XYZ file of C-alpha atoms in Angstrom:
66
model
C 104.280 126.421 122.236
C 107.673 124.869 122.247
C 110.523 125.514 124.815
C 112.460 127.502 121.924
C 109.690 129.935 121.438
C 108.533 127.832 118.391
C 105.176 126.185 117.693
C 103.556 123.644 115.469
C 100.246 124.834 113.188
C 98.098 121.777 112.526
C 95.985 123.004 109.484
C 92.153 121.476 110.465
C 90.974 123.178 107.748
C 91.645 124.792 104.260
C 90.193 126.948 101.759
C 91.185 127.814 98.127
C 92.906 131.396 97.940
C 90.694 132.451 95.451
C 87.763 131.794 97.793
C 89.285 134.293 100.201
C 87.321 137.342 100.444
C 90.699 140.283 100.594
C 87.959 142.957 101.836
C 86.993 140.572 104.553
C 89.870 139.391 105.972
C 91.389 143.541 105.886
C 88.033 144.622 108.339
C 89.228 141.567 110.247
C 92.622 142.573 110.663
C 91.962 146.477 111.638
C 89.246 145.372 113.999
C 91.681 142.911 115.583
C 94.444 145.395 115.695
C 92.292 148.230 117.159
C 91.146 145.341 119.919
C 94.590 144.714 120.951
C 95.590 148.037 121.060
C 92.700 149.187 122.978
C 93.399 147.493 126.124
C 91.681 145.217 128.001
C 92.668 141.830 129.832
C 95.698 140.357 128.738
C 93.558 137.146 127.854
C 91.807 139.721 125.256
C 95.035 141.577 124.127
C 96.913 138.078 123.144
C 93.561 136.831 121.486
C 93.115 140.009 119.312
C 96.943 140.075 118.444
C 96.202 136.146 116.933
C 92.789 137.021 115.294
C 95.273 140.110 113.843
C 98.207 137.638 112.443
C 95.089 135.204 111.064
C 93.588 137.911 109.066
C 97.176 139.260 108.263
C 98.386 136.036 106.850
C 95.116 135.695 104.696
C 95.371 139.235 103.263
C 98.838 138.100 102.233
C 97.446 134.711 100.668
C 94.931 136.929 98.820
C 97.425 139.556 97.703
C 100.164 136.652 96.314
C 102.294 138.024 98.828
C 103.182 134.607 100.439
């Protein structure tokens, strides 16, 4: 995380988009939101809010939406 609020992605690994599995990557994202809305340490809260903007960005890969 930069000073500015900004941060830099380094992309380790990639994947086709037709290889992502939309169904998948939906229970993903409404299990990670229910996490981080359900309480919890703040540790847990902040990690369920990134699984939740992972499975959120790959739901929009899969839906041509980005």
């Amino acid at each position: 995380m930069n000073i500015d609020g900004s941060c830099q992605v380094l992309a380790e690994e990639i994947l086709k988009i037709e290889d992502i599995d939309e169904s998948l990557a939906r229970q993903e994202l409404d299990n990670a939101n229910r996490q981080a809305s359900e309480g919890g340490s703040e540790v847990d809260r902040a990690e369920a809010q990134i699984r939740a903007e992972v499975a959120d960005a790959l739901v929009k890969a899969a839906t041509g939406q980005i």
